[in-house]
């Protein structure tokens, strides 16, 4: 435990967390007694000097409460995207547990489930928006089909109903109806990102994962995408995990923030506290380097 | 004449390897069994998968029929038939009912297949999910998890683009409620013939090194949506200009005069009707 840990806020809605991640670890390499001890001093940054194992994440824990937006910030290589990939089951963690409030009352460790169950959770309880739309979309398929893909995966077999739902969602993210049958490959970056958001929302997921959603978009488009996310969050009360290296984005969206460095959580707290009164030297550096 | 080859071209070891894959395929209906596809005297992609299955199954008492897109006399069918007959000395026929072993490319014969017959289909792309997922590693996993939304997505996309499912051939099917399978590029018209078929259906892809099977009396259901049910090509109002048959799969022939006429695609069926011999009803 770090000395700088602050009082945990119970989150806007209080009660049980929607997502609870405990001691999440991702190790590349065999590991040795030295680094497996879990002693923070045993690693040089995220690297074990004795056996050469890389610890992309070590003992990362956090909770997200219903309707809350949790920001995860840190420099590149700090493990932000690794957290997202673990939570969306793209990557199997080497240690740790995660519980989702909407699955089995939050009692099961979702990392320990069968591949089928993981797929069910991914299709019906989670949505993800990747930094790079090519990861989240089939660029050659129509936008409607992209949104419908998640519905089909969740067992829907009615074309009319799926098309109506996809049109509704694409309308919400301001894709003109004349272009809904176009492939995202023919869209601008901002539009692709909005199609991804529509797709992520299609199954009404209680948890939405946002991985650097505005990185690489120009400022006016960034503002529109952020506006959209903020609006959806207010309207639908979705819990969100927001990964970004842009503190401006985190300030605007996140209720609470976790600071990652070298695969470890070094500071957590209310976003305003972290940004106005950073405790750890690294967080101070991060906040002060904000333009 | 002293035969130049072992019976049916293959050595016995090769036959055993292919038979093992065939048996496994029959035991797991619709599952694509990898096998050690042999070099053949015809090029890969020209029916080597089907040919290898036929050569390993053929016995001295078998009667062979080979069809290519419904025709017994197209180049591909003739070459394959000559190779099999030349290396086995068995009898061949154009008559579906007379044949015990039928190798076919892109059609299932019009005359209903019966108990004891085996239909071998040549397959270019055995993976029904290949269009949506290029990685074999990924598609194997999708089959294992029975995750077939990709196959439905491809059909959904066609409905979005064209207003209806537009698979010209190779419309995917679910076999025995488990595996989704590419039925080889047969027209949708032939998909229902696979369901509850009295004959054993074997499918071989030589280039892709896969063998799979539909055992007799197995449920085969074409993929569709609630509000877009599966439909075969409409042959209503079309009549064969040679034998007068209706309700069979037709070729559309444009004459030099600009006139359009129709003709049975299954030439063996058409010939037998004209010869007054065995055949279907008009």
XYZ file of C-alpha atoms in Angstrom:
573
model
C 0.000 0.000 0.000
C 1.318 3.400 -0.855
C 1.267 6.127 1.745
C -0.458 8.490 -0.615
C -3.677 6.514 -0.966
C -6.631 8.727 -0.325
C -10.031 8.145 1.130
C -12.055 6.073 -1.290
C -15.146 7.796 -2.530
C -18.119 5.443 -2.564
C -18.977 6.657 -6.055
C -21.981 8.632 -7.188
C -24.548 5.901 -6.671
C -22.926 4.178 -3.699
C -23.577 0.510 -3.021
C -21.721 -2.405 -4.541
C -19.192 -1.719 -7.310
C -20.126 -2.557 -10.915
C -16.570 -3.623 -11.623
C -13.998 -4.704 -9.073
C -10.464 -5.521 -10.174
C -8.151 -7.085 -7.610
C -4.396 -7.565 -7.849
C -4.351 -7.774 -11.636
C -0.934 -8.857 -12.941
C 0.398 -9.470 -16.418
C 3.887 -10.920 -16.646
C 5.882 -11.666 -19.772
C 8.531 -14.244 -18.960
C 8.882 -17.094 -16.484
C 9.464 -14.988 -13.395
C 11.829 -15.876 -10.566
C 11.597 -15.982 -6.763
C 12.754 -12.384 -6.642
C 10.068 -10.857 -8.848
C 7.343 -13.364 -7.887
C 7.644 -12.188 -4.283
C 5.576 -9.173 -5.294
C 7.848 -6.827 -3.353
C 7.676 -3.463 -5.193
C 11.416 -2.950 -4.715
C 12.259 -6.144 -6.593
C 11.675 -4.618 -10.035
C 13.592 -2.002 -11.957
C 10.683 -0.004 -13.335
C 8.603 -2.938 -14.655
C 11.556 -5.204 -15.395
C 13.090 -7.906 -13.211
C 16.880 -7.506 -13.399
C 17.407 -11.082 -12.259
C 15.280 -13.121 -14.685
C 14.399 -10.522 -17.305
C 10.632 -10.885 -16.891
C 8.574 -7.842 -17.813
C 5.688 -7.060 -15.481
C 3.281 -5.103 -17.667
C 0.954 -4.922 -14.657
C 1.652 -5.713 -11.020
C -1.125 -5.928 -8.445
C -3.426 -3.392 -10.033
C -6.658 -2.987 -8.088
C -9.560 -0.589 -8.526
C -13.349 -0.416 -8.428
C -15.875 1.263 -10.657
C -19.277 2.035 -9.158
C -22.568 2.055 -11.094
C -22.806 5.161 -13.253
C -19.264 6.224 -12.438
C -16.485 7.139 -14.851
C -13.056 5.978 -13.730
C -10.058 7.521 -15.456
C -6.790 5.629 -15.838
C -3.849 7.887 -16.661
C -0.168 7.257 -17.121
C 2.588 7.607 -19.649
C 2.933 5.355 -22.621
C 4.071 1.900 -21.530
C 2.554 2.262 -18.055
C 0.044 -0.559 -18.682
C -3.150 1.382 -19.445
C -4.080 -0.522 -22.566
C -3.035 -3.810 -20.963
C -5.694 -3.210 -18.295
C -8.291 -2.690 -21.034
C -7.216 -5.748 -22.976
C -7.476 -7.889 -19.850
C -10.928 -6.558 -19.007
C -12.184 -7.254 -22.549
C -10.595 -10.750 -22.441
C -8.261 -10.005 -25.337
C -5.381 -10.863 -23.053
C -5.251 -13.430 -20.294
C -3.753 -12.002 -17.096
C -1.159 -14.031 -15.223
C -2.719 -13.149 -11.879
C -5.613 -11.367 -10.236
C -9.394 -11.362 -10.280
C -12.188 -9.252 -11.685
C -15.845 -9.247 -10.732
C -18.654 -7.619 -12.663
C -21.714 -6.549 -10.675
C -24.059 -7.427 -13.524
C -22.708 -10.978 -13.797
C -23.689 -13.518 -11.169
C -24.272 -10.736 -8.626
C -20.577 -9.831 -8.748
C -19.486 -13.000 -6.973
C -17.655 -14.850 -9.795
C -14.097 -14.119 -10.884
C -14.643 -13.505 -14.596
C -11.031 -14.353 -15.508
C -11.623 -17.917 -14.303
C -14.645 -18.549 -16.554
C -14.807 -20.681 -19.676
C -14.171 -19.085 -23.061
C -17.892 -19.356 -23.863
C -18.860 -17.488 -20.692
C -16.225 -14.837 -21.374
C -17.632 -14.407 -24.852
C -21.128 -14.063 -23.402
C -19.929 -11.358 -20.993
C -18.078 -9.577 -23.762
C -21.089 -9.642 -26.084
C -23.774 -8.688 -23.613
C -22.204 -6.896 -20.613
C -19.236 -5.016 -22.047
C -18.629 -2.493 -24.775
C -15.264 -1.245 -25.905
C -14.063 1.687 -27.991
C -10.498 1.323 -29.198
C -8.103 4.135 -30.040
C -7.725 2.648 -33.504
C -11.140 2.026 -35.111
C -9.693 -0.792 -37.261
C -9.439 -2.845 -34.051
C -13.096 -2.465 -33.198
C -14.792 -2.352 -36.601
C -14.941 -4.450 -39.743
C -13.945 -1.642 -42.054
C -15.360 -3.207 -45.224
C -18.812 -4.002 -43.790
C -21.613 -1.426 -43.651
C -21.905 0.644 -40.479
C -25.283 -0.917 -39.749
C -23.770 -4.404 -39.978
C -20.957 -3.318 -37.665
C -23.452 -2.241 -35.015
C -25.575 -5.346 -35.657
C -22.570 -7.651 -35.200
C -22.810 -7.329 -31.434
C -26.573 -7.933 -31.569
C -26.112 -11.049 -33.708
C -23.459 -12.273 -31.300
C -25.929 -11.791 -28.448
C -28.333 -14.171 -30.225
C -30.569 -11.758 -32.173
C -31.826 -13.251 -35.436
C -34.312 -10.634 -36.642
C -32.963 -8.415 -39.407
C -35.701 -5.774 -39.156
C -35.315 -5.249 -35.431
C -31.504 -5.203 -35.617
C -31.545 -2.689 -38.457
C -33.924 -0.427 -36.528
C -31.751 -0.589 -33.419
C -28.584 0.095 -35.411
C -30.203 3.059 -37.173
C -31.353 4.471 -33.850
C -27.864 4.197 -32.327
C -26.097 5.555 -35.400
C -28.555 8.459 -35.391
C -27.699 9.159 -31.778
C -24.019 9.436 -32.626
C -24.934 11.755 -35.543
C -24.164 9.502 -38.498
C -26.437 10.844 -41.287
C -28.996 8.220 -42.264
C -27.923 8.408 -45.911
C -24.486 7.099 -44.925
C -25.482 4.346 -42.503
C -25.061 1.657 -45.137
C -21.583 2.918 -46.040
C -18.506 1.105 -44.805
C -16.474 2.795 -42.049
C -13.486 2.523 -44.419
C -15.057 5.447 -46.301
C -15.560 7.566 -43.153
C -13.429 10.211 -41.462
C -11.620 9.279 -38.250
C -14.195 11.049 -36.086
C -17.083 9.290 -37.789
C -15.363 5.916 -37.420
C -14.960 6.608 -33.726
C -18.669 7.434 -33.444
C -19.601 4.195 -35.232
C -17.443 2.345 -32.699
C -19.329 4.039 -29.875
C -22.684 3.084 -31.428
C -21.475 -0.514 -31.740
C -20.231 -0.595 -28.153
C -23.634 0.633 -26.936
C -25.720 -1.743 -29.066
C -26.160 -4.402 -26.400
C -26.927 -1.824 -23.665
C -23.815 -2.809 -21.709
C -23.597 -1.829 -18.037
C -19.819 -1.333 -18.463
C -18.130 0.598 -21.264
C -14.358 0.536 -21.813
C -12.874 3.575 -23.587
C -9.269 3.214 -24.696
C -7.752 6.558 -25.773
C -10.932 7.367 -27.690
C -9.977 10.880 -28.722
C -6.281 10.419 -29.385
C -5.465 11.332 -32.963
C -8.687 13.261 -33.590
C -8.561 16.992 -34.243
C -9.769 19.278 -31.476
C -13.274 20.099 -32.720
C -13.971 16.416 -33.385
C -12.497 15.500 -29.989
C -14.922 17.895 -28.368
C -17.876 16.338 -30.211
C -16.881 12.799 -29.246
C -16.354 13.791 -25.610
C -19.698 15.594 -25.586
C -21.348 12.486 -26.929
C -19.777 10.238 -24.298
C -20.676 12.651 -21.491
C -24.258 12.850 -22.766
C -24.619 9.075 -23.051
C -23.176 8.559 -19.618
C -25.671 11.007 -18.054
C -28.579 9.592 -20.015
C -27.887 5.866 -19.687
C -25.944 5.770 -16.409
C -23.309 3.435 -17.838
C -20.195 2.713 -15.772
C -17.099 3.594 -17.757
C -13.407 2.947 -17.578
C -11.597 5.662 -19.474
C -7.961 5.232 -20.394
C -6.155 8.330 -21.595
C -2.827 10.033 -21.479
C -4.662 13.325 -22.052
C -5.416 14.829 -18.650
C -7.825 17.306 -20.241
C -10.050 14.426 -21.327
C -9.825 12.829 -17.907
C -10.649 16.132 -16.176
C -13.752 16.522 -18.291
C -15.106 12.984 -17.994
C -13.732 11.074 -15.026
C -15.191 11.176 -11.514
C -12.216 9.343 -10.039
C -8.767 8.711 -11.416
C -6.102 6.043 -11.049
C -2.500 6.923 -11.911
C -0.435 4.059 -13.357
C 3.350 3.999 -13.538
C 5.398 1.006 -14.663
C 2.400 -1.280 -14.267
C 1.564 -0.200 -10.717
C -1.130 2.018 -9.258
C 0.762 4.875 -7.629
C -2.123 7.157 -6.775
C -5.918 7.046 -6.778
C -8.504 9.607 -5.827
C -11.127 12.055 -6.993
C -10.045 13.501 -10.327
C -10.091 17.064 -9.026
C -7.889 16.111 -6.071
C -5.396 14.329 -8.290
C -5.176 17.223 -10.713
C -5.182 20.053 -8.142
C -3.108 18.437 -5.420
C -0.997 15.587 -6.738
C 0.924 13.780 -3.997
C 3.459 11.560 -5.737
C 6.406 13.112 -7.597
C 5.433 11.340 -10.831
C 1.831 12.564 -10.646
C 3.095 16.073 -9.961
C 5.291 15.882 -13.021
C 2.390 14.573 -15.100
C 0.010 17.307 -13.938
C 2.572 20.058 -14.361
C 3.423 18.984 -17.871
C -0.191 19.621 -18.892
C -0.259 22.383 -21.464
C -3.086 -55.485 -69.314
C -0.737 -55.310 -66.381
C -1.783 -52.303 -64.291
C 0.790 -49.531 -64.035
C -0.429 -48.394 -60.646
C -1.617 -49.881 -57.396
C -5.397 -50.323 -57.432
C -6.944 -46.824 -57.332
C -3.614 -45.049 -57.862
C -2.782 -44.569 -54.166
C -0.537 -46.799 -52.101
C -2.369 -48.504 -49.238
C -0.761 -46.275 -46.589
C -2.110 -43.141 -48.228
C -5.573 -44.690 -48.452
C -5.502 -45.462 -44.741
C -4.565 -41.874 -43.858
C -7.433 -40.440 -45.916
C -9.881 -43.062 -44.604
C -8.961 -42.123 -41.035
C -9.877 -38.501 -41.779
C -13.117 -39.611 -43.462
C -14.089 -41.739 -40.448
C -13.388 -38.905 -38.054
C -15.387 -36.559 -40.251
C -18.365 -38.945 -40.190
C -18.074 -39.272 -36.422
C -18.191 -35.460 -35.981
C -20.704 -34.252 -38.589
C -19.688 -30.956 -40.189
C -16.302 -30.772 -38.454
C -13.376 -30.059 -40.765
C -10.764 -32.767 -40.261
C -7.244 -31.838 -41.389
C -5.547 -34.502 -43.506
C -2.286 -34.987 -45.374
C -3.475 -33.968 -48.817
C -1.432 -35.791 -51.474
C 0.110 -34.478 -54.644
C -2.194 -35.621 -57.428
C -1.834 -35.912 -61.184
C -4.261 -32.976 -61.483
C -3.639 -29.520 -60.047
C -4.826 -28.543 -56.604
C -8.061 -26.608 -56.887
C -9.316 -28.914 -59.655
C -11.018 -31.456 -57.448
C -8.088 -33.127 -55.703
C -9.916 -33.241 -52.360
C -12.856 -35.116 -53.835
C -10.588 -37.266 -55.946
C -8.545 -38.409 -52.960
C -11.698 -39.400 -51.072
C -13.054 -41.262 -54.107
C -9.790 -43.125 -54.708
C -9.571 -44.277 -51.103
C -13.196 -45.460 -50.980
C -13.570 -47.070 -54.378
C -13.899 -50.861 -54.491
C -13.962 -53.312 -57.418
C -17.780 -53.540 -57.321
C -18.410 -49.794 -57.325
C -20.121 -48.016 -60.193
C -18.782 -44.506 -60.659
C -20.433 -41.276 -61.768
C -18.476 -38.007 -62.008
C -20.201 -34.666 -62.566
C -18.937 -31.122 -62.962
C -21.598 -28.406 -62.515
C -24.250 -30.984 -63.382
C -22.563 -32.262 -66.549
C -21.040 -35.710 -67.006
C -19.191 -34.661 -70.130
C -17.306 -31.506 -69.080
C -13.506 -31.624 -69.245
C -12.953 -31.782 -65.503
C -15.472 -34.602 -65.039
C -14.081 -36.577 -67.970
C -10.463 -36.272 -66.771
C -11.315 -37.352 -63.240
C -13.488 -40.235 -64.456
C -10.749 -41.444 -66.812
C -8.178 -41.349 -64.031
C -10.353 -43.316 -61.618
C -11.539 -45.844 -64.206
C -8.026 -46.156 -65.647
C -6.469 -47.012 -62.294
C -9.284 -49.268 -61.014
C -11.003 -50.774 -64.048
C -14.449 -50.248 -62.486
C -17.605 -49.399 -64.438
C -18.835 -45.852 -64.839
C -22.286 -44.486 -65.597
C -24.222 -41.283 -66.268
C -27.258 -42.644 -64.449
C -27.460 -41.351 -60.880
C -29.609 -44.257 -59.678
C -27.141 -46.817 -61.026
C -24.045 -45.242 -59.434
C -22.760 -46.296 -56.015
C -20.063 -43.629 -55.806
C -20.704 -40.140 -57.182
C -18.044 -37.467 -57.279
C -19.468 -34.044 -57.975
C -18.420 -30.463 -58.355
C -21.022 -27.820 -57.494
C -24.216 -29.918 -57.790
C -26.198 -32.599 -56.025
C -28.010 -34.716 -58.670
C -31.740 -34.169 -59.277
C -32.587 -37.850 -58.807
C -32.868 -38.370 -55.034
C -29.899 -40.260 -53.630
C -30.625 -43.555 -51.934
C -29.324 -45.650 -49.074
C -25.917 -47.127 -49.822
C -24.840 -44.409 -52.243
C -21.960 -42.058 -51.419
C -21.751 -38.519 -52.751
C -18.276 -36.932 -52.765
C -18.228 -33.146 -53.197
C -15.188 -31.129 -54.255
C -14.643 -28.081 -52.033
C -12.550 -25.004 -52.830
C -12.949 -23.155 -49.489
C -14.108 -25.392 -46.649
C -14.161 -22.640 -44.004
C -17.591 -20.931 -43.809
C -16.129 -18.130 -41.653
C -13.163 -17.377 -43.912
C -14.869 -14.340 -45.426
C -15.171 -12.624 -42.044
C -12.069 -14.066 -40.333
C -8.909 -14.641 -42.357
C -6.953 -16.385 -39.590
C -7.222 -20.192 -39.385
C -6.160 -20.049 -35.732
C -9.088 -17.725 -35.022
C -11.689 -19.694 -37.013
C -10.728 -22.970 -35.290
C -11.364 -21.268 -31.981
C -14.686 -19.842 -33.207
C -15.837 -23.340 -34.201
C -14.744 -24.706 -30.830
C -16.805 -22.045 -29.083
C -19.738 -22.442 -31.492
C -19.445 -18.726 -32.201
C -21.027 -18.278 -35.616
C -22.107 -14.646 -35.580
C -19.586 -14.035 -38.395
C -21.532 -16.306 -40.762
C -24.781 -14.540 -39.882
C -23.066 -11.167 -40.214
C -22.095 -11.952 -43.808
C -25.743 -12.768 -44.612
C -26.943 -9.669 -42.744
C -24.577 -7.529 -44.797
C -26.002 -8.974 -48.018
C -29.524 -8.110 -46.878
C -28.356 -4.561 -46.081
C -26.712 -4.210 -49.481
C -29.129 -6.005 -51.781
C -32.325 -6.315 -49.757
C -32.079 -10.101 -49.665
C -29.596 -12.903 -49.109
C -27.610 -13.101 -52.325
C -25.405 -16.154 -51.844
C -25.225 -17.612 -55.362
C -23.764 -20.816 -54.030
C -22.132 -22.203 -50.885
C -24.873 -20.906 -48.556
C -23.690 -21.984 -45.071
C -25.562 -24.710 -43.174
C -25.674 -25.945 -39.576
C -25.023 -29.674 -39.360
C -26.597 -31.729 -36.595
C -27.191 -28.559 -34.547
C -23.495 -28.047 -33.931
C -20.999 -27.138 -36.659
C -21.626 -24.517 -39.317
C -20.349 -25.923 -42.601
C -19.682 -24.743 -46.147
C -21.744 -27.140 -48.300
C -19.290 -26.537 -51.200
C -20.429 -24.218 -54.001
C -23.708 -26.017 -54.700
C -26.603 -23.664 -55.510
C -28.995 -22.898 -52.640
C -31.404 -25.100 -54.636
C -29.402 -28.160 -53.539
C -29.022 -27.258 -49.842
C -32.321 -28.937 -48.809
C -31.161 -32.174 -50.478
C -28.456 -32.468 -47.819
C -30.997 -32.539 -45.006
C -31.869 -36.049 -43.881
C -30.132 -37.469 -46.966
C -30.246 -41.251 -47.279
C -26.813 -41.186 -48.906
C -23.521 -40.470 -47.167
C -22.116 -37.073 -48.195
C -18.349 -36.538 -47.993
C -16.638 -33.232 -48.747
C -12.958 -32.903 -49.598
C -10.774 -29.826 -50.017
C -7.385 -30.854 -51.439
C -5.728 -27.464 -51.504
C -6.995 -26.553 -48.021
C -6.261 -30.083 -46.724
C -9.644 -30.622 -45.042
C -12.196 -33.432 -45.138
C -15.667 -33.245 -43.610
C -18.867 -35.216 -43.809
C -22.635 -35.325 -43.471
C -23.604 -38.838 -42.380
C -26.903 -40.301 -43.666
C -30.103 -39.013 -42.047
C -28.428 -35.970 -40.459
C -30.233 -32.686 -39.883
C -28.803 -29.971 -42.131
C -30.305 -26.486 -41.733
C -29.423 -23.504 -43.924
C -28.611 -20.339 -41.969
C -31.291 -17.651 -42.097
C -33.040 -14.925 -40.098
C -36.548 -14.898 -38.575
C -37.775 -12.264 -41.023
C -35.633 -13.459 -43.965
C -36.189 -17.225 -44.110
C -33.949 -19.355 -46.305
C -35.147 -19.588 -49.914
C -33.919 -21.639 -52.861
C -33.524 -20.150 -56.328
C -36.920 -19.698 -57.962
C -37.274 -22.121 -60.886
C -41.030 -21.510 -61.147
C -42.366 -21.124 -64.698
C -39.179 -22.492 -66.258
C -39.265 -25.615 -68.382
C -36.364 -27.545 -69.904
C -36.312 -26.919 -73.654
C -34.918 -30.402 -74.256
C -36.818 -32.761 -71.972
C -39.625 -30.545 -70.671
C -38.766 -31.014 -67.004
C -39.904 -28.421 -64.461
C -38.939 -27.809 -60.846
C -35.300 -28.735 -61.354
C -32.229 -26.494 -61.414
C -31.982 -24.890 -64.873
C -29.256 -23.304 -66.956
C -30.272 -20.117 -68.728
C -29.119 -20.176 -72.357
C -29.049 -17.057 -74.500
C -29.324 -17.871 -78.205
C -27.634 -15.765 -80.881
C -31.111 -14.603 -81.872
C -31.459 -13.043 -78.409
C -34.018 -15.599 -77.295
C -33.639 -17.150 -73.835
C -34.314 -20.799 -73.171
C -33.783 -23.097 -70.220
C -32.214 -26.466 -69.965
C -31.692 -28.963 -67.125
C -28.370 -28.321 -65.430
C -28.136 -32.019 -64.524
C -27.307 -33.485 -67.948
C -27.549 -37.117 -66.839
C -31.091 -36.498 -65.583
C -32.042 -34.725 -68.819
C -30.593 -37.476 -71.043
C -32.317 -40.263 -69.167
C -35.664 -38.464 -69.536
C -35.162 -38.037 -73.258
C -34.007 -41.637 -73.670
C -37.192 -42.758 -71.946
C -35.089 -44.445 -69.302
C -34.968 -43.869 -65.574
C -35.436 -40.329 -64.339
C -37.540 -37.951 -62.293
C -41.083 -36.924 -62.987
C -42.000 -33.868 -65.011
